[in-house]
Coordinates of C-alpha atoms and ligand atoms in Angstrom, one line a residue:
M131 CA -0.9 34.8 -27.4
D132 CA 2.6 33.9 -26.1
S133 CA 2.9 37.0 -24.0
L134 CA -0.6 36.5 -22.5
N135 CA 0.5 33.0 -21.6
W136 CA 3.7 34.3 -20.0
C137 CA 1.7 37.0 -18.1
L138 CA -0.7 34.4 -16.8
S139 CA 2.1 32.1 -15.8
V140 CA 3.8 34.9 -13.8
V141 CA 0.4 35.8 -12.1
M142 CA -0.2 32.2 -11.2
H143 CA 3.2 31.7 -9.7
I144 CA 2.8 34.8 -7.6
A145 CA -0.8 34.0 -6.6
I146 CA 0.0 30.5 -5.5
G147 CA 3.2 31.7 -3.8
L148 CA 1.1 34.1 -1.7
V149 CA -1.6 31.5 -0.9
L150 CA 1.1 29.1 0.4
L151 CA 2.8 32.0 2.3
I152 CA -0.5 32.6 4.1
Y153 CA -1.9 29.1 4.3
L154 CA 1.2 27.1 5.4
P155 CA 1.8 29.0 8.7
I156 CA -1.9 28.9 9.6
S157 CA -2.2 25.2 8.8
L158 CA 1.0 24.5 10.8
V159 CA -0.5 26.1 13.9
L160 CA -3.8 24.3 13.4
R161 CA -2.0 21.0 13.0
L162 CA 0.0 21.6 16.1
L163 CA -3.1 22.4 18.1
Y164 CA -4.8 19.3 16.8
W165 CA -1.8 17.1 17.7
V166 CA -1.6 18.4 21.2
F167 CA -5.3 18.8 22.2
L168 CA -7.5 16.7 19.9
R169 CA -5.6 13.8 18.6
P170 CA -5.2 11.9 21.9
F171 CA -9.0 11.9 22.3
V172 CA -10.3 11.2 18.8
K173 CA -10.5 7.4 18.3
E174 CA -13.1 5.2 16.9
D175 CA -14.2 2.3 19.1
L176 CA -13.9 -0.8 17.0
R177 CA -15.9 -3.2 19.2
G178 CA -18.9 -4.5 17.4
K179 CA -17.6 -3.2 14.0
V180 CA -17.1 -5.2 10.9
V181 CA -13.9 -5.0 8.8
L182 CA -13.3 -6.6 5.4
I183 CA -9.6 -7.0 4.6
T184 CA -8.3 -8.1 1.2
G185 CA -4.9 -9.7 0.9
A186 CA -5.2 -11.0 4.5
S187 CA -3.3 -14.3 4.0
S188 CA 0.2 -12.9 4.6
G189 CA 2.3 -9.8 5.1
I190 CA 0.7 -6.4 5.9
G191 CA -3.0 -7.6 5.5
E192 CA -2.3 -10.4 8.0
Q193 CA -0.9 -8.0 10.6
L194 CA -3.8 -5.5 10.0
A195 CA -6.2 -8.4 10.7
Y196 CA -4.5 -9.1 14.0
Q197 CA -4.6 -5.4 15.0
Y198 CA -8.3 -5.1 14.2
A199 CA -8.8 -8.4 16.1
R200 CA -7.1 -7.1 19.2
R201 CA -9.4 -4.1 19.2
G202 CA -12.5 -6.3 19.2
A203 CA -13.7 -5.9 15.5
S204 CA -15.3 -8.8 13.6
L205 CA -13.5 -9.7 10.4
S206 CA -14.1 -10.9 6.9
L207 CA -10.8 -12.0 5.4
V208 CA -10.1 -12.3 1.7
A209 CA -7.2 -13.8 -0.4
R210 CA -6.8 -16.7 -2.8
R211 CA -4.9 -19.2 -0.5
E212 CA -7.6 -20.8 1.6
Q213 CA -5.4 -22.7 4.1
A214 CA -3.3 -19.6 4.9
L215 CA -6.4 -17.5 5.2
R216 CA -8.0 -20.0 7.7
A217 CA -4.8 -20.0 9.8
V218 CA -4.9 -16.2 10.0
A219 CA -8.7 -16.3 10.9
K220 CA -7.9 -18.7 13.7
T221 CA -5.2 -16.5 15.2
A222 CA -7.5 -13.5 14.8
R223 CA -10.2 -15.2 16.8
D224 CA -7.6 -16.1 19.5
L225 CA -6.6 -12.5 19.7
G226 CA -10.1 -11.3 20.5
A227 CA -12.1 -10.9 17.3
P228 CA -15.7 -12.0 18.1
D229 CA -16.4 -13.4 14.7
V230 CA -14.2 -14.1 11.7
I231 CA -15.1 -15.5 8.3
A232 CA -12.5 -16.5 5.6
L233 CA -13.6 -15.9 2.0
P234 CA -11.2 -17.3 -0.6
A235 CA -11.5 -15.1 -3.7
D236 CA -9.5 -13.6 -6.6
I237 CA -10.0 -9.9 -6.0
S238 CA -9.1 -9.0 -9.6
S239 CA -12.5 -10.3 -10.8
S240 CA -15.4 -8.0 -10.3
E241 CA -17.8 -10.9 -9.8
E242 CA -15.7 -12.2 -7.0
A243 CA -15.4 -8.8 -5.4
K244 CA -19.2 -8.5 -5.6
R245 CA -19.6 -12.0 -4.0
I246 CA -17.3 -11.3 -1.0
V247 CA -19.0 -8.0 -0.2
N248 CA -22.4 -9.8 -0.5
E249 CA -21.3 -12.7 1.7
T250 CA -19.9 -10.3 4.3
I251 CA -23.2 -8.4 4.5
A252 CA -25.2 -11.6 4.5
H253 CA -23.2 -12.9 7.4
F254 CA -22.7 -9.7 9.5
G255 CA -25.5 -7.4 8.3
Q256 CA -23.1 -4.4 8.1
L257 CA -19.7 -3.2 7.0
N258 CA -17.7 -0.5 8.8
H259 CA -14.2 -0.6 7.3
L260 CA -13.0 -1.8 3.9
V261 CA -9.2 -2.4 3.8
A262 CA -8.1 -2.7 0.2
N263 CA -4.7 -4.2 0.7
A264 CA -4.1 -7.1 -1.8
G265 CA -1.3 -6.5 -4.2
I266 CA 1.6 -7.9 -6.2
W267 CA 4.8 -6.4 -7.4
S268 CA 7.5 -7.0 -9.9
N269 CA 11.2 -6.2 -10.1
C270 CA 12.2 -6.2 -13.7
S271 CA 13.0 -3.2 -15.9
F272 CA 10.6 -2.6 -18.8
D273 CA 12.9 -3.8 -21.5
E274 CA 13.7 -7.1 -19.7
I275 CA 10.1 -8.2 -19.9
T276 CA 9.6 -11.2 -22.2
N277 CA 5.8 -11.5 -21.9
I278 CA 4.2 -8.0 -21.8
T279 CA 0.6 -9.2 -21.7
A280 CA 1.2 -10.9 -18.4
F281 CA 1.8 -7.5 -16.9
T282 CA -1.8 -6.3 -17.2
R283 CA -2.1 -8.5 -14.0
M284 CA -0.4 -5.8 -12.1
M285 CA -3.2 -3.3 -12.8
D286 CA -5.9 -6.0 -12.4
V287 CA -4.8 -6.9 -8.9
N288 CA -3.4 -3.6 -7.5
F289 CA -5.7 -1.1 -9.1
W290 CA -8.9 -2.9 -10.2
G291 CA -8.5 -5.3 -7.2
S292 CA -9.0 -2.3 -4.9
V293 CA -11.6 -0.4 -7.1
Y294 CA -14.0 -3.4 -7.4
P295 CA -14.5 -4.1 -3.7
T296 CA -14.7 -0.4 -3.1
Y297 CA -17.5 -0.1 -5.6
Y298 CA -19.6 -2.9 -4.2
A299 CA -18.9 -1.9 -0.6
L300 CA -19.6 1.8 -0.9
P301 CA -23.4 1.7 -0.3
H302 CA -22.8 -0.3 2.9
L303 CA -20.0 2.0 4.0
K304 CA -22.2 5.0 3.4
A305 CA -24.9 3.4 5.5
S306 CA -22.5 2.9 8.4
C307 CA -20.5 6.2 7.9
G308 CA -17.5 3.8 7.5
R309 CA -14.0 4.1 6.3
I310 CA -11.8 2.9 3.4
I311 CA -8.2 2.1 4.1
V312 CA -6.1 1.5 1.0
T313 CA -2.5 0.1 0.9
T314 CA -0.6 2.0 -1.7
S315 CA 3.2 2.5 -1.7
V316 CA 6.0 5.1 -1.6
A317 CA 6.7 3.9 -5.1
G318 CA 3.4 5.4 -6.2
R319 CA 4.7 8.9 -5.3
V320 CA 8.4 8.5 -5.9
P321 CA 9.5 6.9 -9.1
T322 CA 11.8 4.0 -8.6
A323 CA 13.5 2.2 -11.5
R324 CA 12.7 -1.4 -12.2
M325 CA 9.2 -1.0 -10.9
S326 CA 7.4 0.7 -13.7
F327 CA 4.1 -1.2 -13.6
Y328 CA 4.1 -1.5 -9.8
N329 CA 4.8 2.2 -9.6
A330 CA 2.1 3.0 -12.1
S331 CA -0.5 0.8 -10.5
K332 CA 0.2 2.4 -7.1
A333 CA 0.2 5.9 -8.5
A334 CA -3.2 5.2 -10.1
E335 CA -4.5 3.9 -6.8
I336 CA -3.3 7.0 -4.9
R337 CA -4.9 9.3 -7.5
F338 CA -8.1 7.3 -7.6
Y339 CA -8.6 7.4 -3.9
E340 CA -7.7 11.1 -3.6
T341 CA -10.4 11.9 -6.1
L342 CA -12.9 9.6 -4.5
R343 CA -12.2 11.3 -1.2
S344 CA -13.2 14.7 -2.6
E345 CA -16.4 13.1 -4.1
L346 CA -17.4 11.4 -0.8
G347 CA -16.5 14.3 1.6
K348 CA -17.0 13.3 5.2
Q349 CA -19.5 10.6 4.5
V350 CA -16.9 7.8 4.0
Q351 CA -13.4 8.8 5.1
I352 CA -10.4 7.4 3.3
T353 CA -7.0 6.6 4.8
I354 CA -4.3 6.1 2.3
L355 CA -1.5 3.9 3.7
I356 CA 1.8 4.6 2.0
P357 CA 4.3 1.9 3.2
G358 CA 8.0 1.9 2.4
Y359 CA 9.7 -1.5 2.7
V360 CA 8.3 -3.7 5.4
E361 CA 8.6 -7.5 5.9
S362 CA 6.1 -9.6 4.0
E363 CA 6.2 -12.2 1.2
L364 CA 6.6 -9.3 -1.2
T365 CA 9.9 -8.3 0.5
K366 CA 10.9 -12.0 0.6
G367 CA 11.2 -11.5 -3.1
K368 CA 7.8 -12.9 -4.4
A369 CA 7.1 -11.0 -7.6
L370 CA 5.8 -11.1 -11.1
Q371 CA 8.8 -12.2 -13.1
K372 CA 9.8 -11.1 -16.6
E373 CA 8.4 -14.3 -18.1
G374 CA 5.1 -13.4 -16.6
E375 CA 4.8 -15.8 -13.7
V376 CA 4.9 -15.1 -10.0
R377 CA 7.7 -16.7 -7.9
V378 CA 10.2 -15.9 -5.2
N379 CA 13.5 -14.4 -6.4
E380 CA 15.7 -13.3 -3.5
E381 CA 18.5 -12.0 -5.7
A382 CA 16.2 -9.7 -7.5
R383 CA 14.8 -8.6 -4.1
D384 CA 18.4 -7.7 -3.0
I385 CA 18.8 -5.5 -6.1
Q386 CA 15.5 -3.8 -5.5
I387 CA 15.7 -3.2 -1.8
G388 CA 19.4 -2.9 -1.5
P389 CA 20.6 -1.3 1.8
F390 CA 17.2 0.2 2.7
P391 CA 16.2 -1.0 6.1
V392 CA 13.0 -3.2 6.1
G393 CA 10.5 -2.2 8.8
H394 CA 8.5 -4.4 11.1
T395 CA 5.0 -5.0 9.7
E396 CA 3.4 -5.5 13.1
M397 CA 4.4 -1.9 14.1
M398 CA 3.2 -0.5 10.8
A399 CA -0.2 -2.3 11.2
K400 CA -0.7 -0.9 14.7
I401 CA 0.1 2.6 13.5
A402 CA -2.1 2.2 10.4
V403 CA -5.2 1.0 12.4
D404 CA -4.8 3.8 15.0
S405 CA -4.4 6.4 12.3
A406 CA -7.5 5.1 10.4
C407 CA -9.5 5.2 13.6
R408 CA -8.5 8.9 14.0
G409 CA -9.6 9.6 10.5
E410 CA -6.1 10.6 9.2
E411 CA -5.8 10.9 5.5
Y412 CA -2.3 9.6 4.8
V413 CA 0.0 7.3 6.8
T414 CA 3.6 7.0 5.5
W415 CA 5.6 4.4 7.4
P416 CA 8.5 3.9 8.1
S417 CA 8.2 7.6 8.6
W418 CA 11.7 8.3 7.4
Y419 CA 10.2 8.0 3.9
S420 CA 8.0 11.1 4.4
P421 CA 10.6 13.7 3.2
F422 CA 10.7 11.9 -0.1
H423 CA 7.3 13.2 -1.0
M424 CA 8.6 16.7 -0.6
L425 CA 11.7 15.9 -2.6
M426 CA 9.5 14.6 -5.4
C427 CA 7.5 17.9 -5.5
L428 CA 10.5 20.2 -5.3
A429 CA 13.3 18.4 -7.2
P430 CA 12.1 15.3 -9.1
E431 CA 15.3 15.3 -11.1
L432 CA 17.3 14.4 -7.9
V433 CA 15.0 11.4 -7.4
N434 CA 15.6 10.4 -11.0
W435 CA 19.4 10.6 -10.8
F436 CA 19.4 8.6 -7.6
S437 CA 17.1 6.0 -9.2
I438 CA 19.5 5.6 -12.2
A439 CA 22.7 5.5 -10.1
F440 CA 21.2 3.1 -7.6
Y441 CA 19.0 0.6 -9.3
V442 CA 19.9 0.3 -12.9
T443 CA 21.8 -2.9 -13.3
K444 CA 25.1 -3.6 -15.0
E445 CA 25.8 -7.3 -15.6
G446 CA 23.0 -8.4 -13.3
N447 CA 24.3 -6.2 -10.5
S448 CA 23.4 -2.8 -9.2
L449 CA 24.9 -0.3 -6.8
S450 CA 22.2 -1.0 -4.3
K451 CA 23.1 -4.7 -4.2
R452 CA 26.8 -4.0 -4.2
I453 CA 26.5 -1.8 -1.1
L454 CA 24.4 -4.4 0.6
E455 CA 27.0 -7.1 0.0
A456 CA 30.1 -4.9 0.7
T457 CA 28.8 -3.8 4.0
G458 CA 27.2 -7.0 5.1
A459 CA 24.3 -4.8 6.3
K460 CA 21.6 -7.3 5.4
K461 CA 21.8 -8.9 8.9
F462 CA 20.9 -5.6 10.5
L463 CA 18.6 -4.1 7.9
Y464 CA 16.4 -7.0 7.0
P465 CA 14.2 -8.7 9.7
A466 CA 14.9 -12.4 10.0
S467 CA 11.4 -13.2 8.7
I468 CA 12.3 -12.2 5.1
R469 CA 15.8 -13.7 5.1
S470 CA 14.5 -17.0 3.7
P471 CA 12.7 -17.7 0.5
K472 CA 9.9 -19.8 2.3
I473 CA 6.4 -18.6 1.7
K474 CA 3.0 -20.0 2.6
T475 CA 2.8 -22.1 -0.5
E476 CA -0.5 -23.5 -1.7
M477 CA -1.5 -24.1 -5.3
N478 CA 1.6 -22.1 -6.3
K479 CA -0.1 -18.7 -5.9
Ligands
NAP671 N1 6.0 -5.0 1.9 C1 6.3 -3.9 1.4 O1 7.5 -3.4 1.6 C2 5.3 -3.0 0.8 C3 5.7 -1.7 0.5 C4 4.8 -0.8 -0.1 C5 3.5 -1.3 -0.4 N2 3.1 -2.6 -0.2 C6 1.8 -3.0 -0.5 O2 1.2 -3.7 0.6 C7 0.2 -4.6 0.1 C8 0.3 -5.9 0.8 O3 1.5 -6.6 0.3 P1 2.5 -7.3 1.3 O4 3.7 -6.6 1.4 O5 1.8 -7.7 2.6 O6 2.8 -8.6 0.4 P2 2.3 -10.1 0.5 O7 2.8 -10.8 1.8 O8 2.7 -10.8 -0.8 O9 0.7 -10.0 0.6 C9 -0.1 -9.8 -0.5 C10 -1.5 -10.3 -0.3 O10 -2.3 -10.0 -1.4 C11 -3.0 -11.2 -1.7 N3 -3.3 -11.3 -3.1 C12 -2.5 -11.2 -4.2 N4 -3.2 -11.3 -5.3 C13 -4.5 -11.5 -5.0 C14 -5.7 -11.7 -5.8 N5 -5.6 -11.7 -7.1 N6 -6.8 -11.8 -5.1 C15 -6.9 -11.8 -3.8 N7 -5.8 -11.6 -3.0 C16 -4.6 -11.4 -3.6 C17 -2.1 -12.3 -1.3 O11 -2.9 -13.5 -1.0 P3 -3.0 -14.8 -1.9 O12 -1.7 -15.0 -2.6 O13 -3.4 -15.8 -1.0 O14 -4.1 -14.4 -2.9 C18 -1.6 -11.8 0.0 O15 -2.4 -12.0 1.1 C19 0.3 -4.6 -1.4 O16 -0.7 -3.8 -2.0 C20 1.7 -4.0 -1.6 O17 1.8 -3.4 -2.9 C21 4.1 -3.4 0.4
NAG672 C1 -26.5 -10.9 -2.7 O1 -27.2 -11.3 -1.5 C2 -28.6 -11.3 -1.5 C3 -29.1 -11.7 -0.2 O2 -28.4 -11.0 0.8 C4 -29.1 -12.2 -2.6 O3 -30.5 -12.1 -2.7 C5 -28.5 -11.8 -3.9 O4 -28.9 -12.7 -4.9 C6 -27.0 -11.8 -3.8 N1 -26.4 -11.3 -5.1 C7 -25.4 -11.9 -5.7 C8 -25.0 -11.3 -7.0 O5 -24.9 -12.9 -5.3
NAG673 C1 2.1 -14.6 -21.3 O1 1.3 -14.4 -20.1 C2 -0.1 -14.7 -20.3 C3 -0.8 -14.2 -19.1 O2 -0.2 -14.7 -17.9 C4 -0.3 -16.1 -20.7 O3 -1.6 -16.4 -20.9 C5 0.5 -16.5 -21.9 O4 0.5 -17.9 -22.1 C6 2.0 -16.1 -21.7 N1 2.7 -16.2 -23.0 C7 3.8 -16.8 -23.1 C8 4.4 -16.9 -24.5 O5 4.4 -17.4 -22.1
NAG674 C1 14.7 -9.1 -11.5 O1 16.0 -8.5 -11.6 C2 17.1 -9.4 -11.7 C3 18.3 -8.6 -11.9 O2 18.4 -8.0 -13.1 C4 16.9 -10.3 -12.9 O3 18.0 -11.2 -13.0 C5 15.6 -11.0 -12.8 O4 15.5 -11.7 -14.0 C6 14.5 -10.0 -12.7 N1 13.2 -10.6 -12.5 C7 12.8 -11.5 -13.2 C8 13.5 -12.9 -13.0 O5 11.9 -11.4 -14.0
NAG675 C1 10.4 4.4 -13.3 C2 9.0 4.7 -13.3 O1 8.2 4.0 -13.8 N1 8.6 5.9 -12.8 C3 7.3 6.4 -12.8 C4 6.6 6.1 -11.5 O2 5.4 6.8 -11.3 C5 5.5 8.2 -11.5 C6 4.2 8.7 -11.2 O3 4.0 8.8 -9.8 C7 6.0 8.5 -12.9 O4 6.1 9.9 -13.0 C8 7.3 7.8 -13.1 O5 7.7 8.0 -14.4

């Protein structure tokens, strides 16, 4: 049995090696041809389209709303903080969205998810893009957590909070040959210490939407957004803390992000919407994160060593934070918008 297993293993390695040897050069040429000849001309016209965005009250979702608005789409905006949501809705109208509705809801509840899809259809009569973007993160290592049950929230918001609206929106998306855009994270592909649940929720999201993509084929296209660090309330330090409550913790943020530059969200939102309109499957931005996917496939142990050296804290400090402090690099690497702990407070959410 053992030798059969060994033979099969050798055969598989050689077979897959051959497939890659033939497939990779061909796909490279095809991709190049696509980039040069087709890509500039493929682009969905968003005028008259309806887009539902979850997590639209701040950060990436807010900027995505503005990009869709500029391109003439009507919007249905979802998050829990109503005032913040209404302010985003107003700006979106000013930027050119013909019609915008704000639907306050907690997306981790399936009933609420059902309601917001229902209200969107009742108001607009159609749905063309679903942007599943709402999410929370946390910064503590597993053994620091003092209230473990509070951490089911991470899965409830990041994973189920994307799956529920997808489920209820799917019939309408099929009817319109629409698209799903889902905001995941580089952390879902590349393990990063101190983010076990965040990392797991994002990995689950990526796998789920990759599988759904193969089930749906061309009927409903799926764009998976894989952001690295960009400015938002999340990178201001708003996170699920070890005691199980959500608040802003800048010091923890400095440990987590360290000397990694934080990208401008407006730029990312622009690239994300353009890529979705071209039907692209993955968007990794800032793009310097892309090689990390390859590194993760070829040498996961390097990622692991780096993660330990960089993020694991000794006496409340980590190499990442020490580098940040020693070089004074924060001024250049973090946009001004996240260098203050102020967030759009409302009911302490
Ligand atoms: N910023 C980054 O560096 C980065 C990197 C990788 C991935 N991401 C991902 O990007 C997505 C957006 O995050 P962000 O960076 O823009 O952070 P953010 O500014 O904190 O935005 C998160 C949004 O999600 C909403 N939200 C949270 N819980 C919700 C719930 N239960 N129901 C409905 N809405 C909820 C928030 O609105 P309310 O509080 O009003 O409900 C807010 O609008 C997340 O999925 C995040 O994981 C961000
Ligand atoms: C959804 O909307 C329809 C009308 O568009 C209504 O008849 C139905 O009761 C609603 N369902 C729920 C669960 O709210
Ligand atoms: C732990 O978190 C859960 C969920 O947020 C909460 O209901 C519970 O009261 C918390 N327990 C303690 C001991 O703080
Ligand atoms: C985040 O990390 C910092 C550094 O270890 C820690 O002090 C903080 O307690 C962590 N998050 C919380 C407050 O849960
Ligand atoms: C530190 C940590 O939780 N790492 C996990 C992140 O997610 C990947 C899956 O993508 C796991 O393999 C890691 O163990």
